[in-house]
Amino acid sequence: MVQSKPRFFSFDEYLSHDDGTENLYELFNGELVELLPESGLNVEIATFLLVQFASILGSQRVRGHGLELEVRGEPKNRYPDLTIIRDEHIQLLKKRNTIRLSMAPPVLVVEVVSPGDLQRDRDYIANASNIKTWASLNIGLLTRKLKPY
């Protein structure tokens, strides 16, 4: 039996969908696109930043890759590597870890940019066109300053 892929006509429809997995998806032109795992270096850099910000702001205001942002354009959502949220978001995100366009924007959104022209261009274009507060970090520059925990 062939299963058809779900098609969504609104972001609200997408948010109500549960496929029973813990997979992360971007909603692109009404279809789910499963996200691939991050590289180990991306995770290392994002974790380093998370630990640094959490030591200053507290762990409730710093979110890692699992936070979902609703954005304009395509895809309709993004999962940044690191997000600093507002105090008001803490309670709002208890049920679902998604910041909607109707909510106040996060304080800071960070996407660690993958090495290579194709990945860099994809990350810069997708992120810059969706959210003005994204801070893209070039891995080549940051890895020279990265220290072990």
mmCIF file of N, CA and C in Angstrom:
data_model
loop_
_atom_site.group_PDB
_atom_site.id
_atom_site.type_symbol
_atom_site.label_atom_id
_atom_site.label_comp_id
_atom_site.label_asym_id
_atom_site.label_seq_id
_atom_site.Cartn_x
_atom_site.Cartn_y
_atom_site.Cartn_z
ATOM 1 N N MET A 1 0.834 -1.171 0.000
ATOM 2 C CA MET A 1 0.000 0.000 0.000
ATOM 3 C C MET A 1 0.888 1.247 0.000
ATOM 4 N N VAL A 2 0.576 2.184 -0.845
ATOM 5 C CA VAL A 2 1.329 3.430 -0.943
ATOM 6 C C VAL A 2 0.659 4.478 -0.074
ATOM 7 N N GLN A 3 1.464 5.087 0.807
ATOM 8 C CA GLN A 3 0.926 6.150 1.654
ATOM 9 C C GLN A 3 1.190 7.489 0.998
ATOM 10 N N SER A 4 0.182 8.334 0.991
ATOM 11 C CA SER A 4 0.390 9.667 0.425
ATOM 12 C C SER A 4 0.949 10.587 1.494
ATOM 13 N N LYS A 5 1.791 11.502 1.056
ATOM 14 C CA LYS A 5 2.373 12.477 1.972
ATOM 15 C C LYS A 5 1.319 13.526 2.313
ATOM 16 N N PRO A 6 1.282 13.956 3.577
ATOM 17 C CA PRO A 6 0.309 14.996 3.920
ATOM 18 C C PRO A 6 0.650 16.315 3.219
ATOM 19 N N ARG A 7 -0.368 17.066 2.868
ATOM 20 C CA ARG A 7 -0.202 18.387 2.251
ATOM 21 C C ARG A 7 -0.909 19.387 3.158
ATOM 22 N N PHE A 8 -0.241 20.499 3.408
ATOM 23 C CA PHE A 8 -0.769 21.495 4.332
ATOM 24 C C PHE A 8 -1.036 22.798 3.605
ATOM 25 N N PHE A 9 -2.185 23.389 3.876
ATOM 26 C CA PHE A 9 -2.565 24.632 3.226
ATOM 27 C C PHE A 9 -2.349 25.844 4.129
ATOM 28 N N SER A 10 -2.009 25.594 5.387
ATOM 29 C CA SER A 10 -1.715 26.698 6.304
ATOM 30 C C SER A 10 -0.707 26.225 7.348
ATOM 31 N N PHE A 11 -0.070 27.179 7.989
ATOM 32 C CA PHE A 11 0.880 26.837 9.047
ATOM 33 C C PHE A 11 0.141 26.229 10.235
ATOM 34 N N ASP A 12 -1.087 26.683 10.496
ATOM 35 C CA ASP A 12 -1.886 26.113 11.583
ATOM 36 C C ASP A 12 -2.170 24.629 11.340
ATOM 37 N N GLU A 13 -2.481 24.252 10.091
ATOM 38 C CA GLU A 13 -2.681 22.841 9.758
ATOM 39 C C GLU A 13 -1.414 22.045 10.052
ATOM 40 N N TYR A 14 -0.284 22.589 9.638
ATOM 41 C CA TYR A 14 1.009 21.934 9.887
ATOM 42 C C TYR A 14 1.232 21.745 11.387
ATOM 43 N N LEU A 15 0.953 22.778 12.185
ATOM 44 C CA LEU A 15 1.184 22.691 13.627
ATOM 45 C C LEU A 15 0.313 21.633 14.294
ATOM 46 N N SER A 16 -0.852 21.349 13.742
ATOM 47 C CA SER A 16 -1.738 20.356 14.345
ATOM 48 C C SER A 16 -1.385 18.924 13.916
ATOM 49 N N HIS A 17 -0.480 18.770 12.969
ATOM 50 C CA HIS A 17 -0.077 17.449 12.469
ATOM 51 C C HIS A 17 0.909 16.789 13.429
ATOM 52 N N ASP A 18 0.706 15.511 13.675
ATOM 53 C CA ASP A 18 1.638 14.717 14.487
ATOM 54 C C ASP A 18 1.842 13.377 13.789
ATOM 55 N N ASP A 19 3.058 13.157 13.321
ATOM 56 C CA ASP A 19 3.319 11.896 12.620
ATOM 57 C C ASP A 19 3.830 10.810 13.560
ATOM 58 N N GLY A 20 3.844 11.102 14.852
ATOM 59 C CA GLY A 20 4.252 10.100 15.835
ATOM 60 C C GLY A 20 5.749 9.924 15.969
ATOM 61 N N THR A 21 6.526 10.787 15.312
ATOM 62 C CA THR A 21 7.982 10.710 15.418
ATOM 63 C C THR A 21 8.506 11.971 16.091
ATOM 64 N N GLU A 22 9.776 11.972 16.355
ATOM 65 C CA GLU A 22 10.448 13.170 16.885
ATOM 66 C C GLU A 22 11.207 13.897 15.773
ATOM 67 N N ASN A 23 10.936 13.559 14.510
ATOM 68 C CA ASN A 23 11.625 14.175 13.381
ATOM 69 C C ASN A 23 11.302 15.662 13.287
ATOM 70 N N LEU A 24 12.265 16.432 12.802
ATOM 71 C CA LEU A 24 12.056 17.855 12.549
ATOM 72 C C LEU A 24 11.827 18.044 11.053
ATOM 73 N N TYR A 25 10.844 18.881 10.722
ATOM 74 C CA TYR A 25 10.501 19.137 9.327
ATOM 75 C C TYR A 25 10.440 20.625 9.060
ATOM 76 N N GLU A 26 10.783 21.010 7.839
ATOM 77 C CA GLU A 26 10.465 22.339 7.343
ATOM 78 C C GLU A 26 9.241 22.183 6.464
ATOM 79 N N LEU A 27 8.372 23.183 6.511
ATOM 80 C CA LEU A 27 7.184 23.193 5.665
ATOM 81 C C LEU A 27 7.508 24.019 4.438
ATOM 82 N N PHE A 28 7.638 23.346 3.301
ATOM 83 C CA PHE A 28 8.032 24.010 2.062
ATOM 84 C C PHE A 28 6.965 23.769 1.004
ATOM 85 N N ASN A 29 6.325 24.842 0.567
ATOM 86 C CA ASN A 29 5.241 24.740 -0.434
ATOM 87 C C ASN A 29 4.193 23.703 -0.045
ATOM 88 N N GLY A 30 3.825 23.677 1.222
ATOM 89 C CA GLY A 30 2.772 22.784 1.695
ATOM 90 C C GLY A 30 3.209 21.366 1.989
ATOM 91 N N GLU A 31 4.474 21.032 1.738
ATOM 92 C CA GLU A 31 4.959 19.674 1.963
ATOM 93 C C GLU A 31 6.030 19.654 3.052
ATOM 94 N N LEU A 32 6.092 18.521 3.761
ATOM 95 C CA LEU A 32 7.093 18.347 4.806
ATOM 96 C C LEU A 32 8.411 17.903 4.198
ATOM 97 N N VAL A 33 9.486 18.566 4.608
ATOM 98 C CA VAL A 33 10.829 18.191 4.193
ATOM 99 C C VAL A 33 11.594 17.870 5.478
ATOM 100 N N GLU A 34 11.968 16.592 5.633
ATOM 101 C CA GLU A 34 12.669 16.182 6.849
ATOM 102 C C GLU A 34 14.067 16.798 6.875
ATOM 103 N N LEU A 35 14.441 17.317 8.043
ATOM 104 C CA LEU A 35 15.764 17.925 8.192
ATOM 105 C C LEU A 35 16.813 16.849 8.431
ATOM 106 N N LEU A 36 17.967 17.060 7.830
ATOM 107 C CA LEU A 36 19.096 16.166 8.044
ATOM 108 C C LEU A 36 19.815 16.558 9.330
ATOM 109 N N PRO A 37 20.537 15.632 9.949
ATOM 110 C CA PRO A 37 21.287 15.965 11.163
ATOM 111 C C PRO A 37 22.355 17.024 10.878
ATOM 112 N N GLU A 38 22.653 17.822 11.881
ATOM 113 C CA GLU A 38 23.710 18.826 11.788
ATOM 114 C C GLU A 38 25.070 18.128 11.817
ATOM 115 N N SER A 39 26.093 18.811 11.305
ATOM 116 C CA SER A 39 27.445 18.257 11.399
ATOM 117 C C SER A 39 27.927 18.352 12.846
ATOM 118 N N GLY A 40 28.878 17.509 13.182
ATOM 119 C CA GLY A 40 29.430 17.531 14.535
ATOM 120 C C GLY A 40 30.045 18.874 14.892
ATOM 121 N N LEU A 41 30.705 19.507 13.921
ATOM 122 C CA LEU A 41 31.319 20.813 14.176
ATOM 123 C C LEU A 41 30.254 21.879 14.428
ATOM 124 N N ASN A 42 29.167 21.852 13.660
ATOM 125 C CA ASN A 42 28.079 22.805 13.903
ATOM 126 C C ASN A 42 27.519 22.646 15.311
ATOM 127 N N VAL A 43 27.299 21.399 15.718
ATOM 128 C CA VAL A 43 26.757 21.124 17.050
ATOM 129 C C VAL A 43 27.741 21.586 18.123
ATOM 130 N N GLU A 44 29.023 21.347 17.908
ATOM 131 C CA GLU A 44 30.046 21.764 18.882
ATOM 132 C C GLU A 44 30.038 23.282 19.070
ATOM 133 N N ILE A 45 29.970 24.016 17.981
ATOM 134 C CA ILE A 45 29.969 25.477 18.060
ATOM 135 C C ILE A 45 28.682 25.977 18.717
ATOM 136 N N ALA A 46 27.547 25.443 18.300
ATOM 137 C CA ALA A 46 26.270 25.865 18.874
ATOM 138 C C ALA A 46 26.201 25.541 20.364
ATOM 139 N N THR A 47 26.721 24.385 20.766
ATOM 140 C CA THR A 47 26.722 24.005 22.179
ATOM 141 C C THR A 47 27.625 24.928 22.988
ATOM 142 N N PHE A 48 28.777 25.265 22.446
ATOM 143 C CA PHE A 48 29.680 26.208 23.107
ATOM 144 C C PHE A 48 28.963 27.535 23.359
ATOM 145 N N LEU A 49 28.283 28.052 22.343
ATOM 146 C CA LEU A 49 27.551 29.319 22.487
ATOM 147 C C LEU A 49 26.401 29.189 23.480
ATOM 148 N N LEU A 50 25.692 28.063 23.424
ATOM 149 C CA LEU A 50 24.586 27.835 24.346
ATOM 150 C C LEU A 50 25.070 27.872 25.793
ATOM 151 N N VAL A 51 26.159 27.183 26.068
ATOM 152 C CA VAL A 51 26.710 27.149 27.433
ATOM 153 C C VAL A 51 27.120 28.558 27.881
ATOM 154 N N GLN A 52 27.759 29.310 26.985
ATOM 155 C CA GLN A 52 28.200 30.668 27.336
ATOM 156 C C GLN A 52 27.005 31.565 27.642
ATOM 157 N N PHE A 53 26.007 31.570 26.753
ATOM 158 C CA PHE A 53 24.827 32.420 26.974
ATOM 159 C C PHE A 53 24.028 31.964 28.190
ATOM 160 N N ALA A 54 23.886 30.655 28.390
ATOM 161 C CA ALA A 54 23.126 30.140 29.528
ATOM 162 C C ALA A 54 23.774 30.533 30.851
ATOM 163 N N SER A 55 25.102 30.608 30.885
ATOM 164 C CA SER A 55 25.781 31.000 32.125
ATOM 165 C C SER A 55 25.507 32.467 32.465
ATOM 166 N N ILE A 56 25.163 33.258 31.469
ATOM 167 C CA ILE A 56 24.869 34.683 31.684
ATOM 168 C C ILE A 56 23.375 34.916 31.890
ATOM 169 N N LEU A 57 22.546 34.288 31.044
ATOM 170 C CA LEU A 57 21.105 34.572 31.025
ATOM 171 C C LEU A 57 20.243 33.555 31.763
ATOM 172 N N GLY A 58 20.793 32.396 32.051
ATOM 173 C CA GLY A 58 20.011 31.311 32.630
ATOM 174 C C GLY A 58 19.524 30.375 31.538
ATOM 175 N N SER A 59 19.335 29.127 31.896
ATOM 176 C CA SER A 59 19.016 28.102 30.895
ATOM 177 C C SER A 59 17.634 28.250 30.280
ATOM 178 N N GLN A 60 16.680 28.888 30.957
ATOM 179 C CA GLN A 60 15.328 29.002 30.406
ATOM 180 C C GLN A 60 15.256 29.920 29.192
ATOM 181 N N ARG A 61 16.165 30.868 29.075
ATOM 182 C CA ARG A 61 16.097 31.839 27.983
ATOM 183 C C ARG A 61 16.949 31.460 26.777
ATOM 184 N N VAL A 62 17.666 30.359 26.863
ATOM 185 C CA VAL A 62 18.555 29.947 25.770
ATOM 186 C C VAL A 62 18.057 28.608 25.230
ATOM 187 N N ARG A 63 17.736 28.580 23.941
ATOM 188 C CA ARG A 63 17.215 27.365 23.313
ATOM 189 C C ARG A 63 18.146 26.918 22.203
ATOM 190 N N GLY A 64 18.293 25.603 22.106
ATOM 191 C CA GLY A 64 19.121 25.026 21.060
ATOM 192 C C GLY A 64 18.331 24.742 19.797
ATOM 193 N N HIS A 65 18.821 23.824 19.006
ATOM 194 C CA HIS A 65 18.312 23.540 17.663
ATOM 195 C C HIS A 65 16.835 23.149 17.610
ATOM 196 N N GLY A 66 16.243 22.661 18.670
ATOM 197 C CA GLY A 66 14.855 22.199 18.651
ATOM 198 C C GLY A 66 13.803 23.289 18.606
ATOM 199 N N LEU A 67 14.177 24.542 18.823
ATOM 200 C CA LEU A 67 13.202 25.632 18.772
ATOM 201 C C LEU A 67 12.821 25.901 17.324
ATOM 202 N N GLU A 68 11.524 25.987 17.076
ATOM 203 C CA GLU A 68 11.013 26.235 15.731
ATOM 204 C C GLU A 68 10.537 27.680 15.627
ATOM 205 N N LEU A 69 10.890 28.327 14.520
ATOM 206 C CA LEU A 69 10.431 29.689 14.254
ATOM 207 C C LEU A 69 9.553 29.697 13.020
ATOM 208 N N GLU A 70 8.369 30.273 13.126
ATOM 209 C CA GLU A 70 7.554 30.504 11.940
ATOM 210 C C GLU A 70 8.136 31.723 11.233
ATOM 211 N N VAL A 71 8.323 31.624 9.931
ATOM 212 C CA VAL A 71 8.933 32.715 9.166
ATOM 213 C C VAL A 71 8.107 33.004 7.918
ATOM 214 N N ARG A 72 8.334 34.146 7.327
ATOM 215 C CA ARG A 72 7.686 34.488 6.053
ATOM 216 C C ARG A 72 8.453 33.823 4.912
ATOM 217 N N GLY A 73 7.792 33.559 3.821
ATOM 218 C CA GLY A 73 8.467 32.967 2.667
ATOM 219 C C GLY A 73 8.479 31.454 2.755
ATOM 220 N N GLU A 74 9.373 30.859 2.009
ATOM 221 C CA GLU A 74 9.510 29.394 1.969
ATOM 222 C C GLU A 74 10.927 29.030 2.361
ATOM 223 N N PRO A 75 11.134 28.086 3.220
ATOM 224 C CA PRO A 75 10.128 27.348 3.961
ATOM 225 C C PRO A 75 9.411 28.237 4.973
ATOM 226 N N LYS A 76 8.319 27.737 5.527
ATOM 227 C CA LYS A 76 7.495 28.501 6.472
ATOM 228 C C LYS A 76 8.040 28.461 7.895
ATOM 229 N N ASN A 77 9.028 27.634 8.124
ATOM 230 C CA ASN A 77 9.598 27.505 9.459
ATOM 231 C C ASN A 77 11.097 27.208 9.368
ATOM 232 N N ARG A 78 11.795 27.541 10.441
ATOM 233 C CA ARG A 78 13.235 27.275 10.528
ATOM 234 C C ARG A 78 13.552 26.793 11.936
ATOM 235 N N TYR A 79 14.638 26.057 12.056
ATOM 236 C CA TYR A 79 15.145 25.579 13.345
ATOM 237 C C TYR A 79 16.560 26.125 13.513
ATOM 238 N N PRO A 80 16.702 27.318 14.070
ATOM 239 C CA PRO A 80 18.045 27.882 14.226
ATOM 240 C C PRO A 80 18.870 27.068 15.217
ATOM 241 N N ASP A 81 20.176 27.240 15.135
ATOM 242 C CA ASP A 81 21.079 26.508 16.019
ATOM 243 C C ASP A 81 21.007 26.993 17.460
ATOM 244 N N LEU A 82 20.697 28.262 17.634
ATOM 245 C CA LEU A 82 20.636 28.842 18.982
ATOM 246 C C LEU A 82 19.689 30.040 18.952
ATOM 247 N N THR A 83 18.857 30.156 19.974
ATOM 248 C CA THR A 83 17.931 31.282 20.064
ATOM 249 C C THR A 83 17.883 31.777 21.500
ATOM 250 N N ILE A 84 17.984 33.080 21.657
ATOM 251 C CA ILE A 84 17.782 33.711 22.964
ATOM 252 C C ILE A 84 16.345 34.211 22.951
ATOM 253 N N ILE A 85 15.530 33.677 23.871
ATOM 254 C CA ILE A 85 14.124 34.053 23.901
ATOM 255 C C ILE A 85 13.861 35.112 24.974
ATOM 256 N N ARG A 86 12.705 35.743 24.879
ATOM 257 C CA ARG A 86 12.275 36.731 25.863
ATOM 258 C C ARG A 86 11.651 36.005 27.059
ATOM 259 N N ASP A 87 11.592 36.695 28.200
ATOM 260 C CA ASP A 87 10.957 36.103 29.380
ATOM 261 C C ASP A 87 9.530 35.659 29.072
ATOM 262 N N GLU A 88 8.804 36.462 28.293
ATOM 263 C CA GLU A 88 7.408 36.128 27.969
ATOM 264 C C GLU A 88 7.275 34.838 27.160
ATOM 265 N N HIS A 89 8.324 34.453 26.441
ATOM 266 C CA HIS A 89 8.273 33.224 25.639
ATOM 267 C C HIS A 89 8.314 31.966 26.500
ATOM 268 N N ILE A 90 8.940 32.037 27.667
ATOM 269 C CA ILE A 90 9.155 30.842 28.489
ATOM 270 C C ILE A 90 7.839 30.109 28.721
ATOM 271 N N GLN A 91 6.823 30.800 29.160
ATOM 272 C CA GLN A 91 5.526 30.188 29.425
ATOM 273 C C GLN A 91 4.818 29.800 28.121
ATOM 274 N N LEU A 92 4.925 30.653 27.103
ATOM 275 C CA LEU A 92 4.248 30.399 25.828
ATOM 276 C C LEU A 92 4.778 29.155 25.118
ATOM 277 N N LEU A 93 6.032 28.777 25.374
ATOM 278 C CA LEU A 93 6.654 27.652 24.679
ATOM 279 C C LEU A 93 6.548 26.331 25.439
ATOM 280 N N LYS A 94 5.836 26.317 26.552
ATOM 281 C CA LYS A 94 5.721 25.089 27.355
ATOM 282 C C LYS A 94 5.031 23.966 26.585
ATOM 283 N N LYS A 95 3.974 24.299 25.816
ATOM 284 C CA LYS A 95 3.219 23.275 25.097
ATOM 285 C C LYS A 95 3.913 22.872 23.800
ATOM 286 N N ARG A 96 4.302 23.844 23.006
ATOM 287 C CA ARG A 96 5.016 23.581 21.754
ATOM 288 C C ARG A 96 6.131 24.603 21.619
ATOM 289 N N ASN A 97 7.318 24.129 21.284
ATOM 290 C CA ASN A 97 8.527 24.951 21.220
ATOM 291 C C ASN A 97 8.596 25.698 19.875
ATOM 292 N N THR A 98 7.563 26.515 19.599
ATOM 293 C CA THR A 98 7.447 27.237 18.337
ATOM 294 C C THR A 98 7.132 28.703 18.612
ATOM 295 N N ILE A 99 7.933 29.598 18.036
ATOM 296 C CA ILE A 99 7.631 31.027 18.104
ATOM 297 C C ILE A 99 6.922 31.391 16.807
ATOM 298 N N ARG A 100 5.677 31.856 16.947
ATOM 299 C CA ARG A 100 4.853 32.235 15.796
ATOM 300 C C ARG A 100 5.141 33.684 15.404
ATOM 301 N N LEU A 101 4.793 34.034 14.161
ATOM 302 C CA LEU A 101 4.963 35.413 13.688
ATOM 303 C C LEU A 101 4.125 36.392 14.504
ATOM 304 N N SER A 102 3.041 35.918 15.068
ATOM 305 C CA SER A 102 2.167 36.784 15.875
ATOM 306 C C SER A 102 2.748 37.087 17.255
ATOM 307 N N MET A 103 3.802 36.385 17.645
ATOM 308 C CA MET A 103 4.439 36.596 18.942
ATOM 309 C C MET A 103 5.573 37.610 18.796
ATOM 310 N N ALA A 104 6.021 38.133 19.928
ATOM 311 C CA ALA A 104 7.198 39.016 19.913
ATOM 312 C C ALA A 104 8.388 38.222 19.385
ATOM 313 N N PRO A 105 9.268 38.855 18.613
ATOM 314 C CA PRO A 105 10.422 38.115 18.074
ATOM 315 C C PRO A 105 11.412 37.764 19.183
ATOM 316 N N PRO A 106 12.228 36.743 18.946
ATOM 317 C CA PRO A 106 13.273 36.422 19.920
ATOM 318 C C PRO A 106 14.299 37.548 20.002
ATOM 319 N N VAL A 107 15.080 37.538 21.049
ATOM 320 C CA VAL A 107 16.120 38.554 21.239
ATOM 321 C C VAL A 107 17.249 38.347 20.237
ATOM 322 N N LEU A 108 17.656 37.098 20.038
ATOM 323 C CA LEU A 108 18.764 36.785 19.133
ATOM 324 C C LEU A 108 18.538 35.412 18.532
ATOM 325 N N VAL A 109 18.812 35.285 17.248
ATOM 326 C CA VAL A 109 18.740 34.004 16.546
ATOM 327 C C VAL A 109 20.088 33.778 15.881
ATOM 328 N N VAL A 110 20.682 32.603 16.121
ATOM 329 C CA VAL A 110 22.003 32.290 15.582
ATOM 330 C C VAL A 110 21.914 31.030 14.726
ATOM 331 N N GLU A 111 22.449 31.118 13.531
ATOM 332 C CA GLU A 111 22.591 29.960 12.649
ATOM 333 C C GLU A 111 24.083 29.787 12.386
ATOM 334 N N VAL A 112 24.634 28.643 12.765
ATOM 335 C CA VAL A 112 26.031 28.348 12.481
ATOM 336 C C VAL A 112 26.089 27.912 11.021
ATOM 337 N N VAL A 113 26.843 28.624 10.223
ATOM 338 C CA VAL A 113 26.877 28.391 8.786
ATOM 339 C C VAL A 113 27.857 27.264 8.462
ATOM 340 N N SER A 114 27.369 26.317 7.676
ATOM 341 C CA SER A 114 28.184 25.161 7.292
ATOM 342 C C SER A 114 29.289 25.572 6.332
ATOM 343 N N PRO A 115 30.429 24.870 6.359
ATOM 344 C CA PRO A 115 31.497 25.171 5.404
ATOM 345 C C PRO A 115 31.092 24.742 3.993
ATOM 346 N N GLY A 116 31.703 25.337 3.005
ATOM 347 C CA GLY A 116 31.423 24.999 1.610
ATOM 348 C C GLY A 116 30.481 26.007 0.990
ATOM 349 N N ASP A 117 30.704 26.303 -0.272
ATOM 350 C CA ASP A 117 29.921 27.332 -0.962
ATOM 351 C C ASP A 117 28.430 27.019 -0.991
ATOM 352 N N LEU A 118 28.067 25.783 -1.326
ATOM 353 C CA LEU A 118 26.656 25.427 -1.437
ATOM 354 C C LEU A 118 25.942 25.578 -0.097
ATOM 355 N N GLN A 119 26.517 25.019 0.976
ATOM 356 C CA GLN A 119 25.896 25.098 2.285
ATOM 357 C C GLN A 119 25.871 26.531 2.796
ATOM 358 N N ARG A 120 26.985 27.259 2.611
ATOM 359 C CA ARG A 120 27.052 28.642 3.075
ATOM 360 C C ARG A 120 25.992 29.486 2.373
ATOM 361 N N ASP A 121 25.909 29.350 1.052
ATOM 362 C CA ASP A 121 24.919 30.115 0.304
ATOM 363 C C ASP A 121 23.506 29.755 0.743
ATOM 364 N N ARG A 122 23.240 28.452 0.936
ATOM 365 C CA ARG A 122 21.916 28.004 1.385
ATOM 366 C C ARG A 122 21.575 28.620 2.738
ATOM 367 N N ASP A 123 22.515 28.542 3.690
ATOM 368 C CA ASP A 123 22.255 29.064 5.029
ATOM 369 C C ASP A 123 22.084 30.574 5.024
ATOM 370 N N TYR A 124 22.969 31.297 4.322
ATOM 371 C CA TYR A 124 22.872 32.748 4.287
ATOM 372 C C TYR A 124 21.588 33.216 3.613
ATOM 373 N N ILE A 125 21.278 32.632 2.460
ATOM 374 C CA ILE A 125 20.098 33.074 1.712
ATOM 375 C C ILE A 125 18.828 32.746 2.476
ATOM 376 N N ALA A 126 18.696 31.520 2.957
ATOM 377 C CA ALA A 126 17.487 31.120 3.670
ATOM 378 C C ALA A 126 17.298 31.945 4.934
ATOM 379 N N ASN A 127 18.355 32.165 5.666
ATOM 380 C CA ASN A 127 18.231 32.857 6.939
ATOM 381 C C ASN A 127 18.070 34.356 6.772
ATOM 382 N N ALA A 128 18.849 34.953 5.921
ATOM 383 C CA ALA A 128 18.792 36.403 5.751
ATOM 384 C C ALA A 128 17.464 36.844 5.167
ATOM 385 N N SER A 129 16.867 36.023 4.323
ATOM 386 C CA SER A 129 15.612 36.430 3.704
ATOM 387 C C SER A 129 14.424 36.242 4.639
ATOM 388 N N ASN A 130 14.571 35.486 5.707
ATOM 389 C CA ASN A 130 13.443 35.198 6.582
ATOM 390 C C ASN A 130 13.390 36.051 7.843
ATOM 391 N N ILE A 131 14.493 36.204 8.522
ATOM 392 C CA ILE A 131 14.481 36.898 9.808
ATOM 393 C C ILE A 131 15.650 37.855 9.874
ATOM 394 N N LYS A 132 15.368 39.101 10.125
ATOM 395 C CA LYS A 132 16.413 40.116 10.139
ATOM 396 C C LYS A 132 17.354 39.975 11.327
ATOM 397 N N THR A 133 16.920 39.329 12.408
ATOM 398 C CA THR A 133 17.754 39.228 13.600
ATOM 399 C C THR A 133 18.678 38.024 13.605
ATOM 400 N N TRP A 134 18.715 37.258 12.521
ATOM 401 C CA TRP A 134 19.619 36.115 12.467
ATOM 402 C C TRP A 134 21.067 36.617 12.528
ATOM 403 N N ALA A 135 21.866 35.922 13.250
ATOM 404 C CA ALA A 135 23.292 36.222 13.283
ATOM 405 C C ALA A 135 24.022 35.014 12.723
ATOM 406 N N SER A 136 24.560 35.138 11.544
ATOM 407 C CA SER A 136 25.263 34.021 10.921
ATOM 408 C C SER A 136 26.734 34.045 11.326
ATOM 409 N N LEU A 137 27.216 32.909 11.755
ATOM 410 C CA LEU A 137 28.594 32.799 12.205
ATOM 411 C C LEU A 137 29.369 31.940 11.217
ATOM 412 N N ASN A 138 30.463 32.446 10.736
ATOM 413 C CA ASN A 138 31.278 31.690 9.802
ATOM 414 C C ASN A 138 32.156 30.723 10.584
ATOM 415 N N ILE A 139 32.022 29.439 10.305
ATOM 416 C CA ILE A 139 32.751 28.418 11.045
ATOM 417 C C ILE A 139 34.261 28.640 10.978
ATOM 418 N N GLY A 140 34.761 29.037 9.838
ATOM 419 C CA GLY A 140 36.199 29.234 9.694
ATOM 420 C C GLY A 140 36.752 30.257 10.667
ATOM 421 N N LEU A 141 36.011 31.323 10.916
ATOM 422 C CA LEU A 141 36.466 32.347 11.854
ATOM 423 C C LEU A 141 36.301 31.893 13.294
ATOM 424 N N LEU A 142 35.200 31.243 13.593
ATOM 425 C CA LEU A 142 34.905 30.887 14.970
ATOM 426 C C LEU A 142 35.751 29.729 15.473
ATOM 427 N N THR A 143 36.077 28.771 14.629
ATOM 428 C CA THR A 143 36.803 27.599 15.100
ATOM 429 C C THR A 143 38.197 27.952 15.601
ATOM 430 N N ARG A 144 38.785 29.021 15.109
ATOM 431 C CA ARG A 144 40.102 29.428 15.613
ATOM 432 C C ARG A 144 40.017 29.933 17.043
ATOM 433 N N LYS A 145 38.838 30.418 17.442
ATOM 434 C CA LYS A 145 38.669 30.957 18.789
ATOM 435 C C LYS A 145 37.983 29.967 19.739
ATOM 436 N N LEU A 146 37.480 28.875 19.191
ATOM 437 C CA LEU A 146 36.741 27.908 19.981
ATOM 438 C C LEU A 146 37.673 27.188 20.956
ATOM 439 N N LYS A 147 37.293 27.194 22.229
ATOM 440 C CA LYS A 147 38.091 26.519 23.252
ATOM 441 C C LYS A 147 37.289 25.361 23.821
ATOM 442 N N PRO A 148 37.934 24.303 24.238
ATOM 443 C CA PRO A 148 37.184 23.186 24.848
ATOM 444 C C PRO A 148 36.513 23.665 26.134
ATOM 445 N N TYR A 149 35.445 22.995 26.493
ATOM 446 C CA TYR A 149 34.692 23.375 27.694
ATOM 447 C C TYR A 149 35.566 23.107 28.864
#
